[in-house]
Structures are given as C-alpha cells and as structure tokens.
Amino acid sequence: DTGVSQNPRHKITKRGQNVTFRCDPISEHNRLYWYRQTLGQGPEFLTYFQNEAQLEKSRLLSDRFSAERPKGSFSTLEIQRTEQGDSAMYLCASSRGDEKLFFGSGTQLSVL
Amino acid sequence: AQSVTQLDSQVPVFEEAPVELRCNYSSSVSVYLFWYVQYPNQGLQLLLKYLSGSTLVKGINGFEAEFNKSQTSFHLRKPSVHISDTAEYFCAVSYTGNQFYFGTGTSLTVIP
C-alpha cells in the first residue's frame, strides 16, 4: 500500500492556460474521487469514478473541467482556460467501495 | 439541502485538557458520519466513522465521537489532548455511501 499519489504537488499557471493533474489511487481501490479545497473551506466534491465509469459529477463543475479514468486505474483532471477562481488545492481520494476514503496530498494550483 | 456544519472554526486548548469539536448535519433517514484529520502538509486521514450500531464510536489517537440522532450531531471528543493533535479536523457526512460532504473544518491548536 503506497498510498494515493498526486502529481504535480504544485502548479503555477497563467490565466487562460490549460492544466492537467494526475492521481494514482491505491491499486486495489475501484473508486476514485476528485475534490477541491480552498483556504478556510472543507473539501468540495467534484466528481467520482467507479472503475472507469464516471458516475457522478458536481453541478458546480463547469464545462472547463473534465476528468478521465481510462483504464480504471489512474485518473486525470484537466482544467481548460484556467481562471483565477480555479486557484485551489485539488484533492484525489480512493476507496475500495466502502466508506473509508484515502486521500492524496493534493495538487496546489495557482492561477496568475 | 444536505450539509454539514462545524460551528467552531478555531479551537485553542491547553495540553492535557479535554476537547470537543462540534459537528451537526442535515437530517436524513440514513446517514454515515465521519471525522477526518489533516496534519500540516499532509493529506486527510480518517479518524473514525459511524455507519450503524453503537452510537459511541472510538477512533485512532484516543478520539471518540457520539452520534446523536435527535440532535443531528456527531461531536468529536478527546479527554486529554497532546501537542501532536494540533491539526485541522473535518466532519463529513454521506447519505448514500457514494458522495461525501465535508464541513468547513475546525483548526485545533494545542497550547503547551
């Protein structure tokens, strides 16, 4: 069990650029979640996958956000045409389908 | 609306004193409740969870929480805190076992 791995740890980008984050879940976990966390707030649900299927997506997630989990293993979260309001910590979590989430350390995005 | 409320954003407490971190949730027929801890520069870790059964749940590091259905609360307690308990604590709720809603967090600072 190597834990949930997220890359990069930090990303600084200019407004309007596209960014992509990667999450490698714990190997036997079939569920994968993406959350966003801003300063002083708790994690906010973005989307989740069961295996390769994206089962739920937050209504707060704009069309600029897209997530994939092509082979049911790692996942990517892409943000197109970034805005300053996208600046946040993006968290990935995985689970075996029970109620215990294992979180990665997150990717801190700063949009200038 | 489904939500979690953590009324205390910051809780300072002296070392070896007891502490209670409050959490209230929106009522529902069935609910799963969690407390997660986030140490500085680390990912969230599960402290304890309530799924069913006994309303008093014991977790790691000497923490416990009590599920109170009539008051829709799930307060976290520890009888004697240690410096190493300084961290951000998040209460979370799930109504389906699929999507998890987090509170805004309580920053616990243990004073030597």
Coordinates of C-alpha atoms in Angstrom, one line a residue:
Chain A
D1 CA 0.0 0.0 0.0
T2 CA 1.9 3.0 -1.3
G3 CA -1.0 5.4 -0.7
V4 CA -2.7 7.8 -3.1
S5 CA -0.2 9.7 -5.2
Q6 CA -0.9 13.1 -6.9
N7 CA 1.3 15.0 -9.4
P8 CA 2.4 17.6 -9.5
R9 CA 2.4 18.9 -5.9
H10 CA 2.3 22.5 -7.1
K11 CA 1.3 24.1 -10.4
I12 CA 1.5 27.8 -11.3
T13 CA -0.1 28.8 -14.5
K14 CA -1.2 31.9 -16.3
R15 CA -4.9 32.7 -16.7
G16 CA -6.2 31.1 -19.9
Q17 CA -3.8 28.2 -20.0
N18 CA -4.8 24.5 -19.7
V19 CA -3.6 22.4 -16.8
T20 CA -3.8 18.6 -16.2
F21 CA -3.3 16.8 -12.9
R22 CA -2.8 13.2 -12.3
C23 CA -3.9 10.9 -9.5
D24 CA -2.7 7.3 -8.9
P25 CA -5.0 5.6 -6.4
I26 CA -4.2 2.7 -4.2
S27 CA -4.0 -0.2 -6.6
E28 CA -7.0 -2.4 -5.5
H29 CA -9.3 0.6 -5.0
N30 CA -12.1 0.7 -7.5
R31 CA -13.5 4.1 -6.5
L32 CA -11.7 7.4 -7.2
Y33 CA -12.9 10.9 -6.2
W34 CA -11.8 14.4 -7.0
Y35 CA -12.3 17.2 -4.5
R36 CA -11.4 20.9 -4.5
Q37 CA -10.4 22.7 -1.3
T38 CA -9.9 26.4 -0.8
L39 CA -8.5 28.2 2.2
G40 CA -10.8 28.0 5.2
Q41 CA -13.2 25.6 3.5
G42 CA -13.6 21.9 3.6
P43 CA -13.1 19.6 0.5
E44 CA -15.8 20.2 -2.1
F45 CA -16.9 17.3 -4.2
L46 CA -16.2 17.5 -7.9
T47 CA -16.7 14.0 -9.4
Y48 CA -16.2 10.3 -8.7
F49 CA -15.5 7.1 -10.7
Q50 CA -16.2 3.5 -10.1
N51 CA -13.6 1.7 -12.1
E52 CA -13.5 3.6 -15.5
A53 CA -17.1 4.9 -15.3
Q54 CA -17.7 8.5 -14.1
L55 CA -20.8 8.0 -12.0
E56 CA -21.4 11.4 -10.6
K57 CA -20.3 15.0 -11.3
S58 CA -21.0 18.0 -9.2
R59 CA -23.3 20.7 -10.7
L60 CA -20.7 23.2 -9.6
L61 CA -18.2 21.7 -12.1
S62 CA -18.1 23.9 -15.2
D63 CA -17.6 22.6 -18.7
R64 CA -14.0 23.7 -18.5
F65 CA -13.3 20.8 -16.1
S66 CA -13.0 17.2 -17.4
A67 CA -11.9 14.1 -15.7
E68 CA -11.0 10.7 -17.0
R69 CA -10.0 7.3 -15.7
P70 CA -9.5 5.4 -18.9
K71 CA -8.4 2.0 -17.6
G72 CA -9.9 2.2 -14.2
S73 CA -6.5 2.9 -12.6
F74 CA -5.0 6.4 -12.6
S75 CA -7.1 9.4 -13.3
T76 CA -6.5 12.8 -14.8
L77 CA -8.3 16.1 -14.1
E78 CA -8.0 18.8 -16.8
I79 CA -9.0 22.4 -16.5
Q80 CA -9.2 24.3 -19.7
R81 CA -8.8 28.1 -20.0
T82 CA -8.0 28.5 -16.3
E83 CA -9.4 31.4 -14.3
Q84 CA -8.1 33.0 -11.1
G85 CA -11.1 31.5 -9.3
D86 CA -9.7 28.0 -10.1
S87 CA -6.9 28.5 -7.7
A88 CA -7.3 25.9 -5.0
M89 CA -5.9 22.6 -3.7
Y90 CA -7.2 19.7 -5.8
L91 CA -7.5 16.5 -3.8
C92 CA -7.8 13.0 -5.0
A93 CA -9.1 10.1 -2.9
S94 CA -9.7 6.4 -3.5
S95 CA -11.7 3.7 -1.7
R96 CA -12.5 0.0 -2.1
G97 CA -16.2 0.9 -2.4
D98 CA -16.7 1.0 1.4
E99 CA -16.9 4.3 3.2
K100 CA -13.3 4.9 4.0
L101 CA -11.6 7.4 1.7
F102 CA -7.8 7.5 1.4
F103 CA -6.6 11.0 0.3
G104 CA -3.6 12.1 -1.5
S105 CA -1.6 15.2 -0.5
G106 CA -3.2 17.2 -3.3
T107 CA -2.1 19.5 -6.1
Q108 CA -2.0 23.2 -5.3
L109 CA -3.0 25.2 -8.3
S110 CA -2.2 28.9 -8.5
V111 CA -3.6 30.8 -11.5
L112 CA -1.9 34.2 -12.0
Chain B
A1 CA -30.0 20.9 1.4
Q2 CA -27.6 18.2 2.5
S3 CA -24.9 19.8 4.6
V4 CA -22.5 19.6 7.5
T5 CA -21.9 22.4 9.9
Q6 CA -18.9 22.9 12.0
L7 CA -19.6 25.9 14.2
D8 CA -16.1 26.3 15.6
S9 CA -13.5 27.4 13.1
Q10 CA -10.7 27.6 15.6
V11 CA -10.4 25.8 19.0
P12 CA -7.4 26.6 21.2
V13 CA -6.9 24.2 24.1
F14 CA -4.1 23.6 26.7
E15 CA -2.2 20.4 26.6
E16 CA -3.8 17.6 28.6
A17 CA -7.1 19.4 28.7
P18 CA -10.2 17.8 27.2
V19 CA -11.6 19.0 23.9
E20 CA -14.9 18.7 22.0
L21 CA -15.2 19.7 18.3
R22 CA -18.8 20.1 17.2
C23 CA -20.5 18.8 14.1
N24 CA -24.1 19.0 13.1
Y25 CA -25.6 17.5 9.9
S26 CA -28.8 17.8 7.9
S27 CA -31.2 15.1 9.0
S28 CA -31.9 12.1 6.8
V29 CA -33.3 8.6 7.2
S30 CA -29.9 7.1 6.9
V31 CA -26.6 8.7 7.3
Y32 CA -23.0 7.8 7.6
L33 CA -20.7 10.2 9.6
F34 CA -17.0 10.6 9.6
W35 CA -14.3 12.7 11.2
Y36 CA -11.1 13.3 9.2
V37 CA -7.9 14.9 10.4
Q38 CA -5.4 16.9 8.3
Y39 CA -2.0 17.5 9.7
P40 CA 0.1 20.3 8.2
N41 CA 1.3 19.4 4.7
Q42 CA -0.4 16.0 4.7
G43 CA -3.5 14.5 3.2
L44 CA -6.7 13.9 5.1
Q45 CA -6.8 10.8 7.2
L46 CA -9.8 9.0 8.6
L47 CA -10.1 9.4 12.4
L48 CA -13.4 7.4 12.9
K49 CA -16.7 6.7 11.3
Y50 CA -20.3 5.9 12.2
L51 CA -22.2 3.6 9.9
S52 CA -24.7 1.9 12.2
G53 CA -24.9 0.2 15.6
S54 CA -23.4 1.7 18.8
T55 CA -23.7 5.5 18.9
L56 CA -20.3 5.9 20.6
V57 CA -17.6 5.4 18.1
K58 CA -13.9 5.1 19.0
G59 CA -11.2 6.1 16.6
I60 CA -7.5 6.4 16.4
N61 CA -5.3 8.5 18.7
G62 CA -7.7 8.4 21.6
F63 CA -10.5 10.3 19.8
E64 CA -14.2 9.3 20.1
A65 CA -17.4 10.6 18.7
E66 CA -21.1 10.2 19.6
F67 CA -23.9 10.0 17.1
N68 CA -27.0 11.8 18.4
K69 CA -29.9 11.3 16.1
S70 CA -32.3 13.6 17.9
Q71 CA -29.8 16.5 17.9
T72 CA -28.4 15.6 14.4
S73 CA -24.9 15.9 15.9
F74 CA -21.7 13.9 15.7
H75 CA -19.3 15.7 18.1
L76 CA -15.7 14.7 18.4
R77 CA -14.1 14.4 21.8
K78 CA -10.8 13.6 23.4
P79 CA -10.3 13.6 27.2
S80 CA -6.7 14.8 27.1
V81 CA -5.0 16.4 24.1
H82 CA -1.4 16.3 23.1
I83 CA 0.7 18.8 21.2
S84 CA 0.7 16.4 18.3
D85 CA -3.1 16.7 18.0
T86 CA -2.7 20.2 16.5
A87 CA -4.3 19.9 13.1
E88 CA -7.4 20.7 11.0
Y89 CA -10.4 18.4 11.7
F90 CA -13.2 17.9 9.2
C91 CA -16.6 16.3 9.8
A92 CA -18.1 14.6 6.8
V93 CA -21.5 13.0 6.0
S94 CA -22.7 10.6 3.4
Y95 CA -26.3 9.8 2.7
T96 CA -25.7 7.1 0.0
G97 CA -22.2 5.9 0.7
N98 CA -21.2 7.3 -2.7
Q99 CA -20.8 11.1 -2.2
F100 CA -19.3 12.7 0.8
Y101 CA -20.0 16.2 2.1
F102 CA -17.4 17.9 4.2
G103 CA -17.7 20.7 6.8
T104 CA -15.6 23.8 6.7
G105 CA -13.2 22.4 9.3
T106 CA -12.1 23.2 12.8
S107 CA -8.5 24.2 13.5
L108 CA -7.4 22.7 16.8
T109 CA -4.4 24.3 18.4
V110 CA -2.9 22.6 21.4
I111 CA -1.1 25.1 23.6
P112 CA 1.9 23.8 25.7

